[in-house]
Short mmCIF file of C-alpha atoms and ligand atoms in Angstrom, two decimals:
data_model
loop_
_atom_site.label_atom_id
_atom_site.label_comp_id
_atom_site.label_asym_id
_atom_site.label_seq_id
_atom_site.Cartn_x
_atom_site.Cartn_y
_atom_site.Cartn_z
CA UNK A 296 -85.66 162.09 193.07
CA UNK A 297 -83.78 159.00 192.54
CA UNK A 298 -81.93 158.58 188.69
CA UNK A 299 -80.81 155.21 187.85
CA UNK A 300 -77.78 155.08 185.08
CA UNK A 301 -78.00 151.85 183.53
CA UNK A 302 -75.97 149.37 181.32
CA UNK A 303 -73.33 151.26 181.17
CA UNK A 304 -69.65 150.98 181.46
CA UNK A 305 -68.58 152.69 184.61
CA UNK A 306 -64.44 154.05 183.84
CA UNK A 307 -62.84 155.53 187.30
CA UNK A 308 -59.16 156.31 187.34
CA UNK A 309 -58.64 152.90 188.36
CA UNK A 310 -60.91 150.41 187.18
CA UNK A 311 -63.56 149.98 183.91
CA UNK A 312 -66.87 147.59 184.51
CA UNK A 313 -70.17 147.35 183.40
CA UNK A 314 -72.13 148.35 186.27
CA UNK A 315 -75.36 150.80 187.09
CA UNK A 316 -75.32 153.73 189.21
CA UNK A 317 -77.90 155.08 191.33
CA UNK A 318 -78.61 158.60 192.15
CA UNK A 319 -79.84 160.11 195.10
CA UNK A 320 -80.37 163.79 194.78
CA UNK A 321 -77.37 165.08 194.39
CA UNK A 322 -74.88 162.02 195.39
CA UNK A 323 -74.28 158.62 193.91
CA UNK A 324 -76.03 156.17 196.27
CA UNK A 325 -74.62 152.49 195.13
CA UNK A 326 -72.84 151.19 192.27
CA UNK A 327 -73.26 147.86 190.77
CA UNK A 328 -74.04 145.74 188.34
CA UNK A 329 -77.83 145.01 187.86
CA UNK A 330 -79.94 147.66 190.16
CA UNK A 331 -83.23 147.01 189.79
CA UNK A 332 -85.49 150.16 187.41
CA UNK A 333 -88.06 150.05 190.21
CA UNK A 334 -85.11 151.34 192.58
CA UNK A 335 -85.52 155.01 190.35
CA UNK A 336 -87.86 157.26 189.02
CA UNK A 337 -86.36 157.99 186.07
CA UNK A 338 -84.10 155.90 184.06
CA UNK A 339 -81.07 156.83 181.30
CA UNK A 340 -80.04 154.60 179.32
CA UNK A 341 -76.11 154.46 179.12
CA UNK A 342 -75.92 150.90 176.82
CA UNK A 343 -72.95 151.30 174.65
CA UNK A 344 -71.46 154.03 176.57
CA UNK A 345 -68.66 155.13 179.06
CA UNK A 346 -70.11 156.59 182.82
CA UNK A 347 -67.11 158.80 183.83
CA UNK A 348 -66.57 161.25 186.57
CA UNK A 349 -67.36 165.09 185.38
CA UNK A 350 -64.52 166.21 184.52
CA UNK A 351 -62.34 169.21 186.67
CA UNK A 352 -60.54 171.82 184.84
CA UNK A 353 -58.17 174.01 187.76
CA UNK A 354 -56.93 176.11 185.34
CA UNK A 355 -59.46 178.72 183.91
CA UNK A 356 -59.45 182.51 183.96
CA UNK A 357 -63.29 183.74 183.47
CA UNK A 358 -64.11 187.55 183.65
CA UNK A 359 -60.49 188.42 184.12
CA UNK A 360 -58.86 191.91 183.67
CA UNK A 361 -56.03 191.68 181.54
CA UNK A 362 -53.63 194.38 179.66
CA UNK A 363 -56.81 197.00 179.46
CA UNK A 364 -59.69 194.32 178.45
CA UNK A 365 -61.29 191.50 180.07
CA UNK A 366 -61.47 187.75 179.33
CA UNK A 367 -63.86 186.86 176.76
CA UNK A 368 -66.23 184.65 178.69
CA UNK A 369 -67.95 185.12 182.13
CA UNK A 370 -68.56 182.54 184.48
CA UNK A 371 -72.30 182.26 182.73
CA UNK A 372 -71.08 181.70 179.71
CA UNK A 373 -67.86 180.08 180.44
CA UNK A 374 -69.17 177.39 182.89
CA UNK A 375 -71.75 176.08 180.47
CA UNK A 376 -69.39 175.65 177.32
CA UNK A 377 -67.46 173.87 180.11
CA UNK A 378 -70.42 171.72 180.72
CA UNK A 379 -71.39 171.08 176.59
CA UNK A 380 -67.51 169.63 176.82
CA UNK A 381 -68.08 167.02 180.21
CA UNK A 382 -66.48 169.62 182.65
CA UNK A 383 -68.52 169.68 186.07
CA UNK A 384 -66.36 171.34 188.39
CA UNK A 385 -63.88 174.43 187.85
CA UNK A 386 -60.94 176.03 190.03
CA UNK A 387 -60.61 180.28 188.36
CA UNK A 388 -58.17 182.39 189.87
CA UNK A 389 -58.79 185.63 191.69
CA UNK A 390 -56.31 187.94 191.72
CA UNK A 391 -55.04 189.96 194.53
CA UNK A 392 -54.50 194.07 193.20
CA UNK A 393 -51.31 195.13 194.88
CA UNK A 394 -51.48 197.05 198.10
CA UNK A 395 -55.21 195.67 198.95
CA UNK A 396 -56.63 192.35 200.86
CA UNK A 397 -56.60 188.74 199.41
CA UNK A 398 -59.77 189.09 201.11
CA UNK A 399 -61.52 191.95 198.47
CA UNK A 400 -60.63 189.66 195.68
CA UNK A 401 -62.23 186.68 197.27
CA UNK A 402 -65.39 189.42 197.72
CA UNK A 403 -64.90 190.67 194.20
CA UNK A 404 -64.58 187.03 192.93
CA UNK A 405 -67.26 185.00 194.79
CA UNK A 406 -69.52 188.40 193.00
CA UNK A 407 -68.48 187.50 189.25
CA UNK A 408 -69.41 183.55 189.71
CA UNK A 409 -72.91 184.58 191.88
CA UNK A 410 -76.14 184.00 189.91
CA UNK A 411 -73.85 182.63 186.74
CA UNK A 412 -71.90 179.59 187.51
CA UNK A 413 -73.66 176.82 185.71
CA UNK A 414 -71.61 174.41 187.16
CA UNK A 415 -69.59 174.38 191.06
CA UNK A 416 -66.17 176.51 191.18
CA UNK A 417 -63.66 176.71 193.46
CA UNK A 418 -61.05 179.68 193.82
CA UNK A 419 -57.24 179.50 193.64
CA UNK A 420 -55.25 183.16 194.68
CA UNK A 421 -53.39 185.08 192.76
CA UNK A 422 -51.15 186.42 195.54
CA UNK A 423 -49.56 189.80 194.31
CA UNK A 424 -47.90 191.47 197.94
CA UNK A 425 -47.87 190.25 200.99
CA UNK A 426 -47.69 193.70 202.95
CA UNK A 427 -47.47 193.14 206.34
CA UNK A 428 -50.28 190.53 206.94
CA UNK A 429 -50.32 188.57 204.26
CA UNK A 430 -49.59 185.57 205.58
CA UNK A 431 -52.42 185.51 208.24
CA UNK A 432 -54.39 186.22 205.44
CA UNK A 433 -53.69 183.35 204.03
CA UNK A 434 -54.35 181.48 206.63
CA UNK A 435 -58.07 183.13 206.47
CA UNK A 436 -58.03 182.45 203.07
CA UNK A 437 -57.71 178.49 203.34
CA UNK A 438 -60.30 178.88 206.32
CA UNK A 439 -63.02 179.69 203.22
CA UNK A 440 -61.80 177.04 200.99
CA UNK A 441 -59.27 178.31 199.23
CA UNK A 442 -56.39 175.97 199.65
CA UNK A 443 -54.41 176.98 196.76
CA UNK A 444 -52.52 179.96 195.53
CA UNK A 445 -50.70 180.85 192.58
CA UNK A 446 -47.28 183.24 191.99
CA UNK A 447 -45.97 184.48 189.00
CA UNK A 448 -42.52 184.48 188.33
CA UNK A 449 -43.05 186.43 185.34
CA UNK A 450 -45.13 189.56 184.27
CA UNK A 451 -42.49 192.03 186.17
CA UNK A 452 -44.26 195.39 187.51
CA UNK A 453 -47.72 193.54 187.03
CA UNK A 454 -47.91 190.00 188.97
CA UNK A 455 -43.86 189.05 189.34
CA UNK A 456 -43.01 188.50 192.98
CA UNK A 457 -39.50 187.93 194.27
CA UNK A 458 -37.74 184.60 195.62
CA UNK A 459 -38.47 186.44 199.14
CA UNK A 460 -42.15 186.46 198.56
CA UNK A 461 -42.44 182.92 197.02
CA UNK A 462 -39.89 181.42 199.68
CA UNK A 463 -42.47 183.02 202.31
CA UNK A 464 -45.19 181.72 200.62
CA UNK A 465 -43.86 178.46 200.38
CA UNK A 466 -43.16 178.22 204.41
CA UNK A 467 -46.43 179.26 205.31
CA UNK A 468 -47.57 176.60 203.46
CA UNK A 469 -45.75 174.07 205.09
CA UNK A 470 -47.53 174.95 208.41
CA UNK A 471 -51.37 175.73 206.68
CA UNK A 472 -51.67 172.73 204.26
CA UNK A 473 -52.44 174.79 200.69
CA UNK A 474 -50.75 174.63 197.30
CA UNK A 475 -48.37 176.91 196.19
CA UNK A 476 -48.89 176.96 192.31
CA UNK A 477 -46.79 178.72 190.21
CA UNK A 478 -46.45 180.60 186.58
CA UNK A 479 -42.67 179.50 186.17
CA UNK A 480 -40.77 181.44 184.01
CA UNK A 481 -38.22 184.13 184.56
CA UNK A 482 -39.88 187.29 183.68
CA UNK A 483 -36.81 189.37 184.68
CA UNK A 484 -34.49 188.08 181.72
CA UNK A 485 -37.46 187.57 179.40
CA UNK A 486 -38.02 191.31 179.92
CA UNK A 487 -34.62 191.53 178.69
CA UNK A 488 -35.07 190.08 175.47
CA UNK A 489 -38.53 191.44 174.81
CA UNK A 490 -36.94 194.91 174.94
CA UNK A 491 -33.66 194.04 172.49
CA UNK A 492 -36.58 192.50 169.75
CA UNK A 493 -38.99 195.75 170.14
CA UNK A 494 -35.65 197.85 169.17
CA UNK A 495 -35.01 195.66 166.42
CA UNK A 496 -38.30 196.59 165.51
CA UNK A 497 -39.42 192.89 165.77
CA UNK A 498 -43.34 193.28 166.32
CA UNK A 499 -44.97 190.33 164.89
CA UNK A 500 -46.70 187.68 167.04
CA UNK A 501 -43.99 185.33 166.52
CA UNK A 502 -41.61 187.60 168.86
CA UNK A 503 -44.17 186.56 171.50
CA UNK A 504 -42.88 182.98 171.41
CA UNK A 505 -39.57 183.54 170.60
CA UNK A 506 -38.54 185.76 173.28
CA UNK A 507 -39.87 183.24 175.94
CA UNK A 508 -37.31 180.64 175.55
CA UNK A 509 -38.03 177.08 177.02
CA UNK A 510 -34.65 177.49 179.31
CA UNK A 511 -36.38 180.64 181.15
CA UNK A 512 -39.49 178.15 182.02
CA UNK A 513 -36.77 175.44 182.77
CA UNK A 514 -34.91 177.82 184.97
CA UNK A 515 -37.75 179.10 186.88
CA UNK A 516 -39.16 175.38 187.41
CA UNK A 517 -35.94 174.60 188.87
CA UNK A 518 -35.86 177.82 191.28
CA UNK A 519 -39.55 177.22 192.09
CA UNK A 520 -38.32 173.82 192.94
CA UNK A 521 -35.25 174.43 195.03
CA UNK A 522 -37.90 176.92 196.76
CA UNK A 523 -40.18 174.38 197.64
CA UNK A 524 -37.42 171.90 198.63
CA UNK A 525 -35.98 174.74 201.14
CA UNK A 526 -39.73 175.52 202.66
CA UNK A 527 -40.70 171.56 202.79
CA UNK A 528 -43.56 172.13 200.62
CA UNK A 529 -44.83 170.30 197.46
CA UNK A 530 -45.36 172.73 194.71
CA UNK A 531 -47.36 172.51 191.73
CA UNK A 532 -46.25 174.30 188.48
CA UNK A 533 -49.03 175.41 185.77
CA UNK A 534 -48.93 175.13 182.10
CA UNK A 535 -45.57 173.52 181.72
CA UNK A 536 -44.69 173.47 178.19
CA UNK A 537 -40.98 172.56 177.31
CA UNK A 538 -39.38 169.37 177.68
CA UNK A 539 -36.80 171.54 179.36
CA UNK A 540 -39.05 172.41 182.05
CA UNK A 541 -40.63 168.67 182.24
CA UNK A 542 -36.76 167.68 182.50
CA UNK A 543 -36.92 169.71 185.89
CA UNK A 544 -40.00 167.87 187.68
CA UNK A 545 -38.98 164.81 186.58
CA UNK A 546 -35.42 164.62 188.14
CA UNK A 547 -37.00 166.32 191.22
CA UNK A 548 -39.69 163.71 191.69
CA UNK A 549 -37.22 161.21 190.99
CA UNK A 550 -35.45 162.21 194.31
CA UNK A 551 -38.94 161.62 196.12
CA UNK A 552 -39.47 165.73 196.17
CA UNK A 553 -43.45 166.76 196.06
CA UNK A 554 -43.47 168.45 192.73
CA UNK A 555 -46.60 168.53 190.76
CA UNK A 556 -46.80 169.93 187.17
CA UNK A 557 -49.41 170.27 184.77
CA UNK A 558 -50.04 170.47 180.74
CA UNK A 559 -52.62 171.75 178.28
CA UNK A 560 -54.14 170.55 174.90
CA UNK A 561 -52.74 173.44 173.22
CA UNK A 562 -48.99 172.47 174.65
CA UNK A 563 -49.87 168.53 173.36
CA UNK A 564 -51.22 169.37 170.03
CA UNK A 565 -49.92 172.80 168.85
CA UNK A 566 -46.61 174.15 168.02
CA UNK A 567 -44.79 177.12 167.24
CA UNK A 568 -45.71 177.68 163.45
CA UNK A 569 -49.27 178.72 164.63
CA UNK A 570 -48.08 182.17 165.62
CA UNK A 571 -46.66 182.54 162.17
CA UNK A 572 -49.82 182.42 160.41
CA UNK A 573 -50.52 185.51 158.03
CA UNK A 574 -53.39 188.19 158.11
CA UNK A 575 -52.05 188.64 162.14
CA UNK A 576 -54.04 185.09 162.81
CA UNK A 577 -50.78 184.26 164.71
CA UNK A 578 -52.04 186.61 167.53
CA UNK A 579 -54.63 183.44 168.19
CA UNK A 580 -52.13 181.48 169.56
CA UNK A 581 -50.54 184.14 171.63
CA UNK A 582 -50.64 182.89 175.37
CA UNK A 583 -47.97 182.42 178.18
CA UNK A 584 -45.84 180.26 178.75
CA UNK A 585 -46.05 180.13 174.37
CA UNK A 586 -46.49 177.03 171.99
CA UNK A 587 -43.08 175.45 171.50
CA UNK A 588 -41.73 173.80 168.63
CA UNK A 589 -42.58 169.99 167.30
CA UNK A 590 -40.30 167.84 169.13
CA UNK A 591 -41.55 169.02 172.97
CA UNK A 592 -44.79 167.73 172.16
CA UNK A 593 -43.92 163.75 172.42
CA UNK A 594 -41.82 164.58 175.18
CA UNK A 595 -44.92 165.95 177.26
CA UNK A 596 -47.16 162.85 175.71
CA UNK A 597 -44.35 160.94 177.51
CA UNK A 598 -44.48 162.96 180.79
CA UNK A 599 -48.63 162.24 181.00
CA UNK A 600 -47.93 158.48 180.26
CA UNK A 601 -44.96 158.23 183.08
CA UNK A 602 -46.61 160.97 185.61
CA UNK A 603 -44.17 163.08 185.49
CA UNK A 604 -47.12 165.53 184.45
CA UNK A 605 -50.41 164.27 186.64
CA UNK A 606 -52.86 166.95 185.11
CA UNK A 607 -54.84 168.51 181.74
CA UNK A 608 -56.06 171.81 182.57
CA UNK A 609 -56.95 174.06 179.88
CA UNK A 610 -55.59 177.92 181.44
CA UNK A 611 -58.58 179.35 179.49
CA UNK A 612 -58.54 182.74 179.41
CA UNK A 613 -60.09 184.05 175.87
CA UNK A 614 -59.83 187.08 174.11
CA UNK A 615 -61.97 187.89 170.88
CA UNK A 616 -59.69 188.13 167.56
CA UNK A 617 -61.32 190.79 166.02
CA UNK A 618 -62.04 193.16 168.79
CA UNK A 619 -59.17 192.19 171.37
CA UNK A 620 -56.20 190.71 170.02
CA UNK A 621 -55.85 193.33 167.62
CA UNK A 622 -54.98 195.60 170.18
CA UNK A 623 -51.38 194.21 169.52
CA UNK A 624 -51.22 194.67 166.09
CA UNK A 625 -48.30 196.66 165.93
CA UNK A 626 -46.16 195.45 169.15
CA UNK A 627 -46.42 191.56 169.95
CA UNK A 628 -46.23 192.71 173.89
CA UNK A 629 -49.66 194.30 173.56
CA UNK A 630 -51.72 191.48 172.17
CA UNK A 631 -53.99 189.92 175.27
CA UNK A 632 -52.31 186.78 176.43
CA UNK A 633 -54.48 183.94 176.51
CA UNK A 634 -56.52 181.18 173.96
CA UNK A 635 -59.94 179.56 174.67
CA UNK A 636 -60.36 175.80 175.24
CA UNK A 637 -62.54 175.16 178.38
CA UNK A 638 -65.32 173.46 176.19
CA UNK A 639 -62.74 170.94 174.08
CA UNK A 640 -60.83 169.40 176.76
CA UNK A 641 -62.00 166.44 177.21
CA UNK A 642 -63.00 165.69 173.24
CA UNK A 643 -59.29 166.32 172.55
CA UNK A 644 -57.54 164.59 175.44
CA UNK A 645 -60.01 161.54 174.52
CA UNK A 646 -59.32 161.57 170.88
CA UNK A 647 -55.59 161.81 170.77
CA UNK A 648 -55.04 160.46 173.99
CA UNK A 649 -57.51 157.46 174.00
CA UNK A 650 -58.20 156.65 170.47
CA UNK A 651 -54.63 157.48 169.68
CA UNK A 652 -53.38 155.08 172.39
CA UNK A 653 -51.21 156.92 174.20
CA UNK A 654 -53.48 157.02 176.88
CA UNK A 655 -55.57 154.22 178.69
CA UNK A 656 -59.21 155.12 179.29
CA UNK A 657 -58.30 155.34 182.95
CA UNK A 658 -55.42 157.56 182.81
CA UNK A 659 -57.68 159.86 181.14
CA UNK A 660 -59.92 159.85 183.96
CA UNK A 661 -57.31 160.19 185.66
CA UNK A 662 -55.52 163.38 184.65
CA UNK A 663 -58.76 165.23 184.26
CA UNK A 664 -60.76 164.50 187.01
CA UNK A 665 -59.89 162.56 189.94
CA UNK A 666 -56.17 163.76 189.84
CA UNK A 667 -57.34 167.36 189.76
CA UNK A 668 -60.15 166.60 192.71
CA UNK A 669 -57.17 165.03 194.43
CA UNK A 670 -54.37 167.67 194.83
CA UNK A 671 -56.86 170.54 195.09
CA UNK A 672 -58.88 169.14 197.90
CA UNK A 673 -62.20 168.27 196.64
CA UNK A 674 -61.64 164.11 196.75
CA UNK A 675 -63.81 161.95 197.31
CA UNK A 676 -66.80 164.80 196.46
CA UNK A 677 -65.33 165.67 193.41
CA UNK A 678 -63.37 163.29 190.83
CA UNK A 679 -64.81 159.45 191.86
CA UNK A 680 -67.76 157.35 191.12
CA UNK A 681 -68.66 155.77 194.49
CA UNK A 682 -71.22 156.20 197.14
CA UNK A 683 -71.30 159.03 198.79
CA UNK A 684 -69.57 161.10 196.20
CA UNK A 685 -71.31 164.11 194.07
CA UNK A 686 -73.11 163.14 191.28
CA UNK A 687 -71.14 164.85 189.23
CA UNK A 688 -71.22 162.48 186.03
CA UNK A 689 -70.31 162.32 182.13
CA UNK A 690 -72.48 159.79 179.80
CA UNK A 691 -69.53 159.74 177.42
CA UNK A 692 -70.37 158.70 173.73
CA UNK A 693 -67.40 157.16 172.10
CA UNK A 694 -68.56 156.97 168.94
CA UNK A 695 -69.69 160.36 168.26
CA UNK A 696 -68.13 162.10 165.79
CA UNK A 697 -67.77 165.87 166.65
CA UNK A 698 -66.20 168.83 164.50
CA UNK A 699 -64.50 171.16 166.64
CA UNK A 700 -65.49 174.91 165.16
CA UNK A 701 -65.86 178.25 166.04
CA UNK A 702 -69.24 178.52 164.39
CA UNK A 703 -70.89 175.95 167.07
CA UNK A 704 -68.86 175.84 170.50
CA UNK A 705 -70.48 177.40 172.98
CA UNK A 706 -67.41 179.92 174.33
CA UNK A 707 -67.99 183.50 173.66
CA UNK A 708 -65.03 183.83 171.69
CA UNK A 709 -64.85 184.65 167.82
CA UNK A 710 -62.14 181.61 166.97
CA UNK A 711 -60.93 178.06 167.93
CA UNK A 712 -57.45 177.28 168.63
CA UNK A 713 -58.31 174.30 167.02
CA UNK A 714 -60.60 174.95 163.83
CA UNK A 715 -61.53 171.93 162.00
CA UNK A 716 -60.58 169.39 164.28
CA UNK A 717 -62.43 165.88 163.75
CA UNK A 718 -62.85 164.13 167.23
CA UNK A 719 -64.13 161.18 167.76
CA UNK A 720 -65.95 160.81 171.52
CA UNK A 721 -67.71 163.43 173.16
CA UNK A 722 -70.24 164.18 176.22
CA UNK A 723 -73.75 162.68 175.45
CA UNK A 724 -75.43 163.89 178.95
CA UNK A 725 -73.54 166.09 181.48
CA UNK A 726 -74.96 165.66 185.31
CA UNK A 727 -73.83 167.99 188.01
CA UNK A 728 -75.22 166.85 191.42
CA UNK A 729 -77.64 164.91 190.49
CA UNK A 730 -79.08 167.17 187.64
CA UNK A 731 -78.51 166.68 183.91
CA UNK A 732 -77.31 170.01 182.21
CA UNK A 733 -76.77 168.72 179.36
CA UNK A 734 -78.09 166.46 176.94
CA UNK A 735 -77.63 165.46 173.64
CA UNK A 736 -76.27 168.93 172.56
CA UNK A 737 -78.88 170.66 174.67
CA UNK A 738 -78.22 172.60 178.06
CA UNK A 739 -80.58 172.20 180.07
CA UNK A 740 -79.12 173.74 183.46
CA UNK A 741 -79.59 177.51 184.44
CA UNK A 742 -77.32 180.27 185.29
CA UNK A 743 -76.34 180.41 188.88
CA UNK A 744 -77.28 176.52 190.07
CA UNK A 745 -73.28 176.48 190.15
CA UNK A 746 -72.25 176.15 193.56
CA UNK A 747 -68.92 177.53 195.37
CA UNK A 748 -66.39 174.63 196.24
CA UNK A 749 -64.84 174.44 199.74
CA UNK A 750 -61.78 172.84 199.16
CA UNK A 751 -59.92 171.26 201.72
CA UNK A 752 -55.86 172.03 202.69
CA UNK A 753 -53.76 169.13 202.82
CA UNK A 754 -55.10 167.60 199.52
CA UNK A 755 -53.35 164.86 197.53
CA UNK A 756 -49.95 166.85 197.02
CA UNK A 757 -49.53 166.33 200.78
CA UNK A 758 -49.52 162.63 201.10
ZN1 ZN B 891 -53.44 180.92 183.59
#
């Protein structure tokens, strides 16, 4: 069935016009200005609105084992607060257990999205050991569509690997086209300092952000870096936080070096005070790398206006307050590390990006959509309005006024990181291939329509 999306204003990372796009099934046919009704069977109305690209978060962590409990929301529920928020396509992490086959976790992964994903999903992994054959098994692993995977340089004894295993990484890499992303920060000395608060007898969730000091991000961004630099392979750090660590990717891209580095809303618009609220609430706002204080925030504004950052993700990975967070009520290092914010993204980024002006209504499409499609190899499919492309699109209202609260989002998490939070812009209709989820505060997709995404190797970071 054809769709025609008229009189609206059609925003692509690098141009805004009034045109009309034209659906067929699940791809976007033509777009231009004045397609004729007759040319569709059904007709939306988009006068007075924005048409962008559905946006792509790469950075989400549904149904994820983590310190003895699992993340809050599944990919059911996960991928269709995603959708209520404009988000189309997702990249979630499966994680490699130590001593077993990148392979299983693909298997175990591919089983948790199955039957729930309301919306496509791609796979970054989590690469723990590379035994003896890990790095043919990456190769296999890019062969199914996974053309990215992550390292930690934190989390000792849990997810850490050594400069041996990310240098190897790296290499392979260079000759197999994925991504090497990376958790910078140096677990090693952090474990250090975590271990002189405990004796101390510092517990609170404060100690959570204060013994993760911006210069162990910087430092690890730098090593990841020099890594990447040594293999002659771009890189792409996640969640960068400090202006320390966005000091680091800028002088390397500077030099012409293929270093990629992404933010979050909570990193923009948060700061350290929120993990000194009373009653514990501080535990809320417990997540890795943590909330810094005021004056990085500008600084990573300024790093998303000069692309020296090129992405929003969200890393949403949420744990319930009352039933999960409080499992670190008496030891900071116990408290499951992660916030929710899959559903706000794009309300937030639009509100005090757009309407605040420090971002043009391109650059917004920009950083969370065709940027993302781009490095992770899902362009032109994913992240463009053109023919040929998935009809993966966001009726964006501009004028609607939305109240970000736990008592109406859609994630199946207890709180908000951002509780009372007056937006103004949000989705109006969500389509994903062709299909409207959601509309007008209604979902309208089912469970399981979600589709796995191939992604290519060689994306974006490559060129
Ligand atoms: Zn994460």
């Amino acid at each position: 069935m054809n769709t025609l999306i008229r009189n609206g204003t059609v925003v692509t990372a690098r141009t805004t016009a009034r045109a009309d796009v034209l659906l067929e099934g699940a791809v976007i046919k033509e777009v231009r200005a004045g397609i004729p009704e007759a040319a569709a069977a059904k007709v939306i109305d988009a006068a007075g609105m924005y048409v962008i690209p559905g946006g792509i978060d790469v950075h989400t962590h549904l149904d994820m084992p983590f310190g003895g409990t699992t993340s809050a929301d599944d990919f059911e529920t996960g991928t269709r607060a995603a959708a209520f928020g404009g988000t189309t396509s997702i990249v979630d992490f499966a994680i490699q257990a130590r001593g077993t086959r990148m392979r299983d976790a693909l298997d175990t992964w591919w089983k948790k999205a199955e039957g729930r994903a309301c919306i496509d999903y791609g796979l970054h992994m989590i690469v723990t050991d590379l035994g003896t054959s890990g790095l043919e098994d990456m190769d296999e692993l890019v062969n199914e569509g996974v053309a990215s995977f992550k390292l930690f340089m934190a989390y000792p004894n849990v997810l850490m690997v050594d400069d041996a295993t990310i240098f190897k990484a790296l290499s392979q890499t260079a000759k197999n086209g994925a991504l090497i992303c990376m958790h910078a920060e140096n677990g090693s000395v952090i474990d250090v300092i975590i271990a002189q608060a405990l004796a101390e007898g510092k517990t609170a969730p404060i100690y959570h952000a204060l013994t993760r000091p911006p210069g162990a991000e910087a430092e690890a961004v730098h090593r990841a870096i020099a890594l990447a630099e040594i293999a002659g392979a771009p890189v792409y750090i996640v969640h960068l936080s400090s202006e320390d660590a966005l000091n680091q990717v800028r002088e390397a891209r500077d030099r012409g070096v293929p270093a990629f580095a992404e933010t979050c809303p909570q990193y923009l618009l948060l700061s350290i005070e929120e993990l000194e609220r009373p009653d514990f609430e501080g535990a809320k706002y417990v997540f890795t790398p943590p909330l810094r204080p005021k004056h990085h925030l500008p600084k990573l504004w300024d790093g998303l206006k000069q692309d020296h950052l090129q992405v929003v993700s969200t890393d949403h990975c949420p744990f319930c307050f009352e039933d999960q967070k409080i499992l670190g009520k008496d030891d900071f290092t116990k408290i499951p590390n992660g916030g929710p914010g899959i559903e706000n993204r794009l309300q937030l980024m639009y509100h005090y990006g757009v309407n605040a002006g420090n971002l043009s209504l391109n650059r917004f499409v920009e950083l969370t959509s065709t940027t993302p499609a781009r490095i992770f190899g899902m362009y032109p499919k994913k992240g463009e309005i053109a023919a040929g492309s998935d009809a993966d699109l966001v009726i964006w209202d501009p004028g609607a006024v939305y109240t970000i609260t736990s008592k109406t989002h859609h994630m199946r998490v207890d709180y908000s990181m951002f509780e009372g939070y007056q937006v103004r812009g949000n989705a109006r209709t969500v389509i994903s291939r062709g299909e409207v989820i959601v509309d007008g505060g209604e979902f309208l997709g089912k469970p399981g329509r979600g589709q796995y995404l191939k992604r290519a190797a060689r994306g974006g970071a490559w060129k």
